[in-house]
Short mmCIF file of C-alpha atoms in Angstrom, two decimals:
data_model
loop_
_atom_site.label_atom_id
_atom_site.label_comp_id
_atom_site.label_asym_id
_atom_site.label_seq_id
_atom_site.Cartn_x
_atom_site.Cartn_y
_atom_site.Cartn_z
CA UNK W 2 -20.49 -27.25 23.35
CA UNK W 3 -17.09 -27.74 24.92
CA UNK W 4 -16.16 -25.06 27.48
CA UNK W 5 -12.44 -24.80 28.04
CA UNK W 6 -9.93 -22.22 29.21
CA UNK W 7 -9.12 -21.74 25.55
CA UNK W 8 -12.49 -20.36 24.58
CA UNK W 9 -16.09 -20.61 25.67
CA UNK W 10 -17.44 -20.02 22.18
CA UNK W 11 -16.19 -18.97 18.73
CA UNK W 12 -18.87 -16.25 18.94
CA UNK W 13 -16.40 -14.16 20.99
CA UNK W 14 -14.69 -13.46 17.66
CA UNK W 15 -17.23 -10.70 17.18
CA UNK W 16 -17.06 -9.13 20.65
CA UNK W 17 -13.57 -9.36 22.22
CA UNK W 18 -10.85 -6.84 21.37
CA UNK W 19 -8.97 -7.53 18.14
CA UNK W 20 -5.63 -7.40 19.95
CA UNK W 21 -6.55 -10.08 22.48
CA UNK W 22 -8.06 -12.26 19.77
CA UNK W 23 -4.90 -12.00 17.65
CA UNK W 24 -2.88 -13.06 20.67
CA UNK W 25 -5.22 -15.97 21.34
CA UNK W 26 -5.36 -17.19 17.76
CA UNK W 27 -2.04 -16.11 16.26
CA UNK W 28 0.36 -17.08 19.04
CA UNK W 29 -0.57 -20.78 18.94
CA UNK W 30 -0.46 -20.72 15.13
CA UNK W 31 2.93 -18.98 15.18
CA UNK W 32 4.29 -21.48 17.69
CA UNK W 33 3.09 -24.33 15.51
CA UNK W 34 4.57 -22.70 12.40
CA UNK W 35 7.90 -22.04 14.10
CA UNK W 36 8.03 -25.63 15.32
CA UNK W 37 7.27 -26.95 11.84
CA UNK W 38 9.85 -24.66 10.24
CA UNK W 39 12.46 -25.58 12.83
CA UNK W 40 11.77 -29.22 12.10
CA UNK W 41 12.34 -28.64 8.38
CA UNK W 42 15.58 -26.81 9.13
CA UNK W 43 16.84 -29.37 11.63
CA UNK W 44 15.81 -32.21 9.33
CA UNK W 45 17.84 -30.63 6.53
CA UNK W 46 20.77 -30.26 8.94
CA UNK W 47 20.54 -33.97 9.80
CA UNK W 48 20.45 -34.85 6.10
CA UNK W 49 23.29 -32.47 5.19
CA UNK W 50 25.65 -33.72 7.87
CA UNK W 51 24.43 -37.32 8.03
CA UNK W 52 24.06 -38.10 4.32
CA UNK W 53 25.95 -35.41 2.39
CA UNK W 54 25.69 -32.36 0.08
CA UNK W 55 24.13 -34.36 -2.77
CA UNK W 56 21.35 -35.40 -0.41
CA UNK W 57 20.67 -31.70 0.29
CA UNK W 58 20.44 -31.16 -3.48
CA UNK W 59 18.16 -34.21 -3.81
CA UNK W 60 15.92 -32.85 -1.08
CA UNK W 61 15.75 -29.51 -2.92
CA UNK W 62 14.58 -31.37 -6.03
CA UNK W 63 11.55 -32.59 -4.06
CA UNK W 64 10.43 -29.03 -3.23
CA UNK W 65 8.26 -28.64 -6.36
CA UNK W 66 6.57 -31.97 -5.69
CA UNK W 67 6.07 -31.08 -2.04
CA UNK W 68 4.45 -27.85 -3.24
CA UNK W 69 2.07 -29.95 -5.33
CA UNK W 70 1.24 -32.09 -2.30
CA UNK W 71 0.57 -28.91 -0.32
CA UNK W 72 -1.46 -27.40 -3.17
CA UNK W 73 -4.06 -30.16 -3.21
CA UNK W 74 -4.40 -30.34 0.55
CA UNK W 75 -4.66 -26.55 0.96
CA UNK W 76 -7.32 -26.44 -1.76
CA UNK W 77 -9.51 -28.16 0.81
CA UNK W 78 -7.99 -27.01 4.11
CA UNK W 79 -7.86 -23.25 3.49
CA UNK W 80 -11.24 -23.14 1.79
CA UNK W 81 -12.87 -25.19 4.51
CA UNK W 82 -11.38 -23.02 7.28
CA UNK W 83 -12.57 -19.76 5.70
CA UNK W 84 -16.06 -21.07 4.90
CA UNK W 85 -16.58 -22.54 8.38
CA UNK W 86 -15.59 -19.21 9.99
CA UNK W 87 -18.00 -17.27 7.78
CA UNK W 88 -20.84 -19.69 8.57
CA UNK W 89 -20.14 -19.34 12.29
CA UNK W 90 -20.24 -15.54 11.84
CA UNK W 91 -23.72 -16.06 10.40
CA UNK W 92 -24.60 -18.26 13.43
CA UNK W 93 -25.16 -21.21 11.09
CA UNK W 94 -23.74 -24.15 13.06
CA UNK W 95 -25.44 -26.72 10.82
CA UNK W 96 -23.63 -25.44 7.71
CA UNK W 97 -20.32 -25.31 9.60
CA UNK W 98 -20.83 -28.98 10.45
CA UNK W 99 -21.46 -29.76 6.78
CA UNK W 100 -18.12 -28.12 6.02
CA UNK W 101 -16.04 -30.35 8.31
CA UNK W 102 -17.80 -33.49 7.05
CA UNK W 103 -17.10 -32.53 3.45
CA UNK W 104 -13.49 -31.54 4.22
CA UNK W 105 -12.91 -35.05 5.56
CA UNK W 106 -14.35 -36.63 2.40
CA UNK W 107 -12.49 -34.30 0.05
CA UNK W 108 -9.16 -34.83 1.86
CA UNK W 109 -9.40 -38.60 1.42
CA UNK W 110 -10.36 -38.35 -2.26
CA UNK W 111 -7.59 -35.87 -3.07
CA UNK W 112 -4.94 -37.89 -1.25
CA UNK W 113 -5.73 -41.20 -2.96
CA UNK W 114 -5.93 -39.71 -6.45
CA UNK W 115 -2.90 -37.45 -6.16
CA UNK W 116 -0.72 -39.86 -4.18
CA UNK W 117 -1.47 -42.81 -6.48
CA UNK W 118 -0.87 -40.98 -9.76
CA UNK W 119 2.33 -39.36 -8.50
CA UNK W 120 3.78 -42.67 -7.33
CA UNK W 121 3.18 -44.19 -10.77
CA UNK W 122 5.04 -41.39 -12.58
CA UNK W 123 7.50 -40.44 -9.83
CA UNK W 124 10.81 -40.72 -11.74
CA UNK W 125 9.70 -38.76 -14.83
CA UNK W 126 8.25 -36.07 -12.55
CA UNK W 127 11.50 -35.74 -10.59
CA UNK W 128 13.61 -35.53 -13.75
CA UNK W 129 11.28 -32.85 -15.06
CA UNK W 130 11.76 -30.94 -11.80
CA UNK W 131 15.52 -30.85 -12.34
CA UNK W 132 16.84 -34.15 -10.98
CA UNK W 133 20.12 -35.53 -12.30
CA UNK W 134 21.57 -39.05 -12.05
CA UNK W 135 23.47 -37.85 -8.97
CA UNK W 136 20.43 -36.48 -7.11
CA UNK W 137 17.47 -38.62 -8.16
CA UNK W 138 18.22 -41.59 -5.84
CA UNK W 139 17.85 -39.28 -2.83
CA UNK W 140 14.76 -37.50 -4.17
CA UNK W 141 13.05 -40.76 -5.14
CA UNK W 142 13.73 -42.45 -1.80
CA UNK W 143 12.36 -39.50 0.16
CA UNK W 144 9.21 -38.90 -1.90
CA UNK W 145 8.07 -42.52 -2.12
CA UNK W 146 7.63 -42.71 1.64
CA UNK W 147 5.95 -39.29 1.82
CA UNK W 148 3.50 -40.16 -0.96
CA UNK W 149 2.45 -43.47 0.59
CA UNK W 150 1.29 -41.49 3.64
CA UNK W 151 -0.69 -38.78 1.80
CA UNK W 152 -4.11 -39.87 3.22
CA UNK W 153 -2.78 -39.33 6.73
CA UNK W 154 -1.15 -35.96 5.98
CA UNK W 155 -4.14 -34.66 4.00
CA UNK W 156 -6.68 -35.43 6.73
CA UNK W 157 -4.38 -34.06 9.44
CA UNK W 158 -3.72 -30.74 7.67
CA UNK W 159 -7.29 -30.35 6.43
CA UNK W 160 -8.93 -30.88 9.81
CA UNK W 161 -6.24 -28.98 11.73
CA UNK W 162 -7.10 -25.82 9.80
CA UNK W 163 -10.79 -26.35 10.59
CA UNK W 164 -9.94 -26.88 14.26
CA UNK W 165 -8.28 -23.47 14.46
CA UNK W 166 -11.05 -21.76 12.49
CA UNK W 167 -13.80 -23.13 14.74
CA UNK W 168 -12.35 -21.80 17.99
CA UNK W 169 -9.56 -24.16 19.08
CA UNK W 170 -6.23 -22.49 18.23
CA UNK W 171 -4.36 -24.11 21.11
CA UNK W 172 -5.48 -27.60 20.20
CA UNK W 173 -4.44 -26.89 16.61
CA UNK W 174 -1.06 -25.80 17.94
CA UNK W 175 -0.72 -28.99 19.99
CA UNK W 176 -1.35 -31.16 16.94
CA UNK W 177 1.38 -29.35 14.99
CA UNK W 178 3.79 -29.55 17.93
CA UNK W 179 3.02 -33.24 18.35
CA UNK W 180 3.97 -33.86 14.73
CA UNK W 181 7.21 -31.89 15.11
CA UNK W 182 8.30 -33.44 18.41
CA UNK W 183 7.83 -36.98 17.11
CA UNK W 184 9.76 -35.97 13.96
CA UNK W 185 12.68 -34.51 15.87
CA UNK W 186 12.94 -37.49 18.19
CA UNK W 187 12.84 -40.11 15.43
CA UNK W 188 14.81 -38.37 12.64
CA UNK W 189 18.28 -38.64 14.22
CA UNK W 190 17.52 -42.21 15.31
CA UNK W 191 16.51 -43.26 11.80
CA UNK W 192 19.33 -41.33 10.07
CA UNK W 193 22.33 -41.82 12.39
CA UNK W 194 21.52 -44.85 14.56
CA UNK W 195 19.60 -47.07 12.13
CA UNK W 196 21.51 -45.69 9.11
CA UNK W 197 18.35 -45.20 7.02
CA UNK W 198 19.73 -42.12 5.25
CA UNK W 199 17.28 -39.73 3.64
CA UNK W 200 14.56 -42.39 3.87
CA UNK W 201 14.86 -42.12 7.64
CA UNK W 202 13.95 -38.44 7.48
CA UNK W 203 10.83 -39.29 5.47
CA UNK W 204 9.89 -42.09 7.88
CA UNK W 205 10.18 -39.72 10.84
CA UNK W 206 7.95 -37.20 9.04
CA UNK W 207 5.25 -39.82 8.46
CA UNK W 208 5.37 -40.99 12.07
CA UNK W 209 4.94 -37.42 13.29
CA UNK W 210 2.00 -36.79 10.99
CA UNK W 211 0.37 -40.02 12.09
CA UNK W 212 0.49 -38.96 15.74
CA UNK W 213 -1.04 -35.58 14.85
CA UNK W 214 -3.66 -37.25 12.65
CA UNK W 215 -4.90 -39.32 15.61
CA UNK W 216 -5.04 -36.22 17.82
CA UNK W 217 -7.01 -34.12 15.33
CA UNK W 218 -9.40 -36.91 14.40
CA UNK W 219 -10.22 -37.55 18.07
CA UNK W 220 -11.22 -33.88 18.45
CA UNK W 221 -13.78 -33.95 15.65
CA UNK W 222 -15.17 -37.33 16.68
CA UNK W 223 -15.88 -36.00 20.18
CA UNK W 224 -19.36 -34.58 20.68
CA UNK W 225 -17.90 -32.17 23.26
CA UNK W 226 -16.27 -30.14 20.46
CA UNK W 227 -18.22 -27.03 19.41
CA UNK W 228 -18.27 -28.28 15.79
CA UNK W 229 -17.81 -32.01 15.24
CA UNK W 230 -18.64 -34.81 12.82
CA UNK W 231 -22.34 -35.59 12.59
CA UNK W 232 -23.47 -38.68 10.75
CA UNK W 233 -26.76 -37.16 9.62
CA UNK W 234 -25.16 -34.05 8.10
CA UNK W 235 -23.92 -33.92 4.53
CA UNK W 236 -20.63 -35.69 3.73
CA UNK W 237 -20.63 -35.13 -0.01
CA UNK W 238 -22.50 -32.01 -1.07
CA UNK W 239 -21.49 -30.05 -4.16
CA UNK W 240 -22.88 -26.72 -2.93
CA UNK W 241 -20.50 -26.94 0.04
CA UNK W 242 -17.58 -28.34 -1.95
CA UNK W 243 -17.85 -25.66 -4.61
CA UNK W 244 -17.57 -22.94 -1.95
CA UNK W 245 -14.54 -24.69 -0.45
CA UNK W 246 -12.90 -25.01 -3.86
CA UNK W 247 -13.63 -21.38 -4.73
CA UNK W 248 -11.83 -19.99 -1.69
CA UNK W 249 -9.21 -22.74 -1.53
CA UNK W 250 -8.27 -22.00 -5.14
CA UNK W 251 -6.03 -19.13 -4.02
CA UNK W 252 -3.57 -21.17 -1.87
CA UNK W 253 -3.92 -24.01 -4.40
CA UNK W 254 -2.74 -21.81 -7.26
CA UNK W 255 -0.14 -20.23 -5.02
CA UNK W 256 1.43 -23.63 -4.40
CA UNK W 257 1.05 -24.66 -8.04
CA UNK W 258 2.84 -21.46 -9.00
CA UNK W 259 5.51 -22.22 -6.41
CA UNK W 260 5.96 -25.63 -8.01
CA UNK W 261 6.35 -24.11 -11.48
CA UNK W 262 8.70 -21.43 -10.19
CA UNK W 263 10.97 -23.90 -8.39
CA UNK W 264 11.24 -25.93 -11.58
CA UNK W 265 12.40 -22.82 -13.45
CA UNK W 266 14.76 -21.92 -10.59
CA UNK W 267 16.29 -25.41 -10.56
CA UNK W 268 16.77 -25.43 -14.32
CA UNK W 269 18.22 -21.90 -14.27
CA UNK W 270 20.68 -22.93 -11.56
CA UNK W 271 21.68 -26.05 -13.47
CA UNK W 272 22.23 -24.11 -16.69
CA UNK W 273 24.03 -21.12 -15.20
CA UNK W 274 25.94 -23.13 -12.59
CA UNK W 275 27.75 -25.43 -15.01
CA UNK W 276 29.65 -28.07 -13.05
CA UNK W 277 28.39 -26.45 -9.85
CA UNK W 278 24.74 -26.82 -10.90
CA UNK W 279 23.85 -29.54 -8.38
CA UNK W 280 25.50 -27.62 -5.55
CA UNK W 281 23.71 -24.45 -6.64
CA UNK W 282 20.43 -26.31 -6.27
CA UNK W 283 21.60 -27.40 -2.84
CA UNK W 284 22.32 -23.75 -1.99
CA UNK W 285 18.80 -22.86 -3.04
CA UNK W 286 17.57 -25.62 -0.76
CA UNK W 287 19.32 -23.91 2.15
CA UNK W 288 17.92 -20.49 1.22
CA UNK W 289 14.47 -21.99 0.83
CA UNK W 290 14.55 -23.52 4.32
CA UNK W 291 15.54 -20.20 5.89
CA UNK W 292 13.06 -18.07 3.96
CA UNK W 293 10.27 -20.53 4.70
CA UNK W 294 11.06 -20.26 8.40
CA UNK W 295 10.06 -16.59 8.40
CA UNK W 296 7.30 -17.02 5.83
CA UNK W 297 5.73 -19.74 7.98
CA UNK W 298 5.76 -17.40 10.99
CA UNK W 299 3.89 -14.82 8.90
CA UNK W 300 1.51 -17.58 7.80
CA UNK W 301 0.97 -18.30 11.49
CA UNK W 302 -0.14 -14.70 11.89
CA UNK W 303 -2.50 -14.96 8.90
CA UNK W 304 -3.90 -18.23 10.24
CA UNK W 305 -4.66 -16.46 13.50
CA UNK W 306 -6.24 -13.58 11.57
CA UNK W 307 -8.38 -15.86 9.40
CA UNK W 308 -11.15 -16.80 11.88
CA UNK W 309 -11.31 -13.19 13.13
CA UNK W 310 -11.57 -11.81 9.60
CA UNK W 311 -13.99 -14.48 8.36
CA UNK W 312 -16.32 -14.18 11.35
CA UNK W 313 -16.47 -10.37 11.38
CA UNK W 314 -16.77 -10.11 7.61
CA UNK W 315 -19.65 -12.61 7.75
CA UNK W 316 -21.23 -10.57 10.55
CA UNK W 317 -20.81 -7.31 8.59
CA UNK W 318 -18.42 -5.66 11.10
CA UNK W 319 -16.05 -3.85 8.72
CA UNK W 320 -14.32 -1.79 11.41
CA UNK W 321 -13.00 -4.93 13.10
CA UNK W 322 -11.97 -6.37 9.73
CA UNK W 323 -9.92 -3.25 8.93
CA UNK W 324 -8.25 -3.16 12.33
CA UNK W 325 -7.29 -6.82 12.08
CA UNK W 326 -5.70 -6.28 8.66
CA UNK W 327 -3.63 -3.25 9.75
CA UNK W 328 -2.37 -5.05 12.84
CA UNK W 329 -1.49 -8.13 10.80
CA UNK W 330 0.52 -6.10 8.27
CA UNK W 331 2.55 -4.47 11.05
CA UNK W 332 3.37 -7.84 12.62
CA UNK W 333 4.15 -9.46 9.25
CA UNK W 334 6.63 -6.76 8.26
CA UNK W 335 8.30 -6.94 11.67
CA UNK W 336 8.83 -10.69 11.27
CA UNK W 337 10.39 -10.53 7.80
CA UNK W 338 12.55 -7.59 8.89
CA UNK W 339 14.15 -9.86 11.48
CA UNK W 340 14.85 -12.34 8.68
CA UNK W 341 16.46 -9.59 6.61
CA UNK W 342 18.75 -8.54 9.48
CA UNK W 343 19.95 -12.09 10.14
CA UNK W 344 20.57 -13.02 6.52
CA UNK W 345 22.48 -9.81 5.83
CA UNK W 346 24.68 -9.99 8.95
CA UNK W 347 25.44 -13.70 9.50
CA UNK W 348 24.78 -15.47 6.16
CA UNK W 349 27.83 -17.75 6.35
CA UNK W 350 26.83 -18.85 9.83
CA UNK W 351 23.35 -19.74 8.63
CA UNK W 352 24.80 -21.64 5.64
CA UNK W 353 27.23 -23.52 7.87
CA UNK W 354 24.36 -24.92 9.93
CA UNK W 355 23.34 -27.12 7.00
CA UNK W 356 26.65 -28.36 5.66
CA UNK W 357 30.41 -28.37 6.17
CA UNK W 358 31.07 -28.26 2.40
CA UNK W 359 32.88 -24.93 1.81
CA UNK W 360 31.74 -24.55 -1.81
CA UNK W 361 28.10 -25.05 -0.84
CA UNK W 362 28.46 -22.59 2.04
CA UNK W 363 29.95 -19.94 -0.29
CA UNK W 364 27.12 -20.37 -2.83
CA UNK W 365 24.43 -20.10 -0.16
CA UNK W 366 26.09 -17.10 1.51
CA UNK W 367 26.13 -15.19 -1.77
CA UNK W 368 22.49 -16.09 -2.29
CA UNK W 369 21.46 -14.77 1.13
CA UNK W 370 22.89 -11.31 0.39
CA UNK W 371 20.93 -10.92 -2.85
CA UNK W 372 17.75 -12.96 -2.37
CA UNK W 373 16.88 -11.31 0.98
CA UNK W 374 17.70 -7.76 -0.11
CA UNK W 375 14.11 -6.42 0.12
CA UNK W 376 12.78 -9.18 2.38
CA UNK W 377 11.00 -6.88 4.92
CA UNK W 378 8.38 -6.08 2.25
CA UNK W 379 7.47 -9.74 1.77
CA UNK W 380 5.60 -9.86 5.09
CA UNK W 381 3.20 -7.14 3.96
CA UNK W 382 2.48 -8.87 0.63
CA UNK W 383 1.73 -12.21 2.30
CA UNK W 384 -0.68 -10.70 4.84
CA UNK W 385 -2.61 -8.76 2.18
CA UNK W 386 -2.87 -11.81 -0.08
CA UNK W 387 -4.21 -14.00 2.72
CA UNK W 388 -6.58 -11.24 3.86
CA UNK W 389 -8.62 -11.48 0.66
CA UNK W 390 -8.73 -15.26 0.96
CA UNK W 391 -9.99 -15.01 4.56
CA UNK W 392 -12.94 -12.76 3.65
CA UNK W 393 -14.05 -15.01 0.80
CA UNK W 394 -12.56 -13.01 -2.11
CA UNK W 395 -10.38 -15.67 -3.76
CA UNK W 396 -10.04 -13.87 -7.10
CA UNK W 397 -8.00 -11.06 -5.57
CA UNK W 398 -5.90 -13.48 -3.54
CA UNK W 399 -5.19 -15.52 -6.67
CA UNK W 400 -4.25 -12.36 -8.59
CA UNK W 401 -1.73 -11.30 -5.93
CA UNK W 402 -0.28 -14.81 -5.81
CA UNK W 403 0.19 -14.87 -9.57
CA UNK W 404 1.91 -11.47 -9.63
CA UNK W 405 4.53 -12.59 -7.14
CA UNK W 406 5.27 -16.03 -8.51
CA UNK W 407 4.55 -15.99 -12.23
CA UNK W 408 3.94 -12.65 -13.90
CA UNK W 409 7.26 -11.14 -12.85
CA UNK W 410 9.52 -13.91 -11.54
CA UNK W 411 9.45 -16.10 -14.65
CA UNK W 412 10.44 -13.30 -17.06
CA UNK W 413 13.25 -12.32 -14.68
CA UNK W 414 14.43 -15.96 -14.58
CA UNK W 415 14.53 -16.07 -18.37
CA UNK W 416 16.67 -12.92 -18.59
CA UNK W 417 18.84 -12.25 -15.53
CA UNK W 418 20.57 -15.66 -15.14
CA UNK W 419 21.79 -15.42 -18.75
CA UNK W 420 23.35 -12.05 -17.95
CA UNK W 421 24.68 -12.63 -14.42
CA UNK W 422 24.71 -16.40 -13.87
CA UNK W 423 23.73 -17.76 -10.46
CA UNK W 424 23.49 -14.26 -8.86
CA UNK W 425 20.92 -13.46 -11.55
CA UNK W 426 18.69 -16.22 -10.17
CA UNK W 427 18.77 -14.71 -6.67
CA UNK W 428 18.18 -11.21 -8.09
CA UNK W 429 15.15 -12.48 -10.03
CA UNK W 430 13.43 -13.53 -6.82
CA UNK W 431 14.19 -10.26 -5.02
CA UNK W 432 12.97 -8.17 -7.96
CA UNK W 433 9.68 -10.02 -8.30
CA UNK W 434 9.06 -9.72 -4.54
CA UNK W 435 9.43 -5.94 -4.73
CA UNK W 436 6.99 -5.53 -7.64
CA UNK W 437 4.50 -7.89 -6.00
CA UNK W 438 4.64 -5.81 -2.81
CA UNK W 439 3.82 -2.61 -4.71
CA UNK W 440 0.86 -4.22 -6.49
CA UNK W 441 -0.45 -5.76 -3.24
CA UNK W 442 -0.43 -2.40 -1.44
CA UNK W 443 -2.17 -0.61 -4.31
CA UNK W 444 -4.80 -3.38 -4.55
CA UNK W 445 -5.42 -3.28 -0.79
CA UNK W 446 -5.89 0.49 -0.73
CA UNK W 447 -8.34 0.46 -3.64
CA UNK W 448 -10.39 -2.50 -2.38
CA UNK W 449 -10.47 -1.38 1.25
CA UNK W 450 -11.96 1.96 0.21
CA UNK W 451 -14.52 0.20 -2.00
CA UNK W 452 -15.55 -2.32 0.68
CA UNK W 453 -15.62 0.41 3.33
CA UNK W 454 -18.11 2.49 1.33
CA UNK W 455 -20.23 -0.58 0.63
CA UNK W 456 -20.50 -1.54 4.31
CA UNK W 457 -21.16 2.06 5.35
CA UNK W 458 -23.98 2.44 2.86
CA UNK W 459 -25.57 -0.88 3.81
CA UNK W 460 -25.35 -0.11 7.52
CA UNK W 461 -26.86 3.38 7.12
CA UNK W 462 -29.72 2.02 4.99
CA UNK W 463 -30.61 -0.82 7.34
CA UNK W 464 -29.48 0.57 10.67
CA UNK W 465 -27.52 -2.62 11.47
CA UNK W 466 -24.42 -4.36 10.09
CA UNK W 467 -25.21 -6.49 7.03
CA UNK W 468 -24.11 -10.11 7.11
CA UNK W 469 -22.07 -11.23 4.12
CA UNK W 470 -22.65 -14.41 2.20
CA UNK W 471 -20.10 -17.23 2.25
CA UNK W 472 -20.41 -17.60 -1.48
#
């Protein structure tokens, strides 16, 4: 077992104070998330000023496909992270090792199948997602390079989540930072110096992910790591894979829903925007980059919560699970409140970071005022949704994901844009976020009371906390 300043053992997840554990696990994840989000923002700024407003629109067209890429990798990564934490909570190191072996195998299979099929049908997919003759050259050029590198990105993301879940949050942070730093160094060189355009941004992304891939792989090859690859353990075992799929189904469906939603948003913007349709999609691209900056910070918090929640739920310590959730909700709401303040006070300044095109700035500024109207509540909904995923209850996490992205947003998108045009698109997203928040809070209250009674009864009957199954 590797003893470092970072942690002597993941078993401290069940003994140290929740506050200190959240600092240890969430801060590195937040730093990594902020770095990744800043990269996405800066990359978009490079593209907007170095290539043009149509390139921003073309990049926005790739968002649904990028969500699909993320969906298939998170199906493995999130499920593997949660399952490995629960197994460690049960003191089952052998099963945790099986998980990382199987995550490696599943990441490679997913990447080859998904990347290959998408490359074959790339143009029809992009047109379906809302591309036009003006934007498809940029979208196609960007996605081809990204898709060729899917094996690298899938293994990097999959194993990086396992690294954090098994007691190495700082090393997981370093891998994310490594990817971002390489990106930020190479992107302006490829775009401005070598004149590679939007392809240069994609090339820089792949180079950054390759550097992180090497870092993460070296960790799990090393026998000094607490959990590492073992040749004699299972590499392809359905009982393990099915558990990973079951829990990973929540973020998978969340990203699939995001893909479907963005398609509807793009088409609604094209239809209601008329001649400004392409620029409206570009405006959504700007809004998306900003909202994802704050969402990714909240995700950093939930990533830090995940090993704490999984371990203590597996160990049957419900009091620590409850405290972790309440603390996470407070932090999540605080983060999205900051986003609300900025987007309501300096929206034109934020828009101007991405482009000098006045029409695009005006469209994005209007969007900020409406889309972010109830944004503080989004942090609470995200934390609650990821809470159920972290304790191995994917059905509830999937339900909350569907309410936010499909059950309410799609009907709004079919009605409001026809009545109010482009502002109706922004209002649709704000309205669905509010309803999803209400449902998430009600669900959390009901289920927390139910689980609390269950743990109390089991503990009083047996005299000790009851360990929970990873299934």
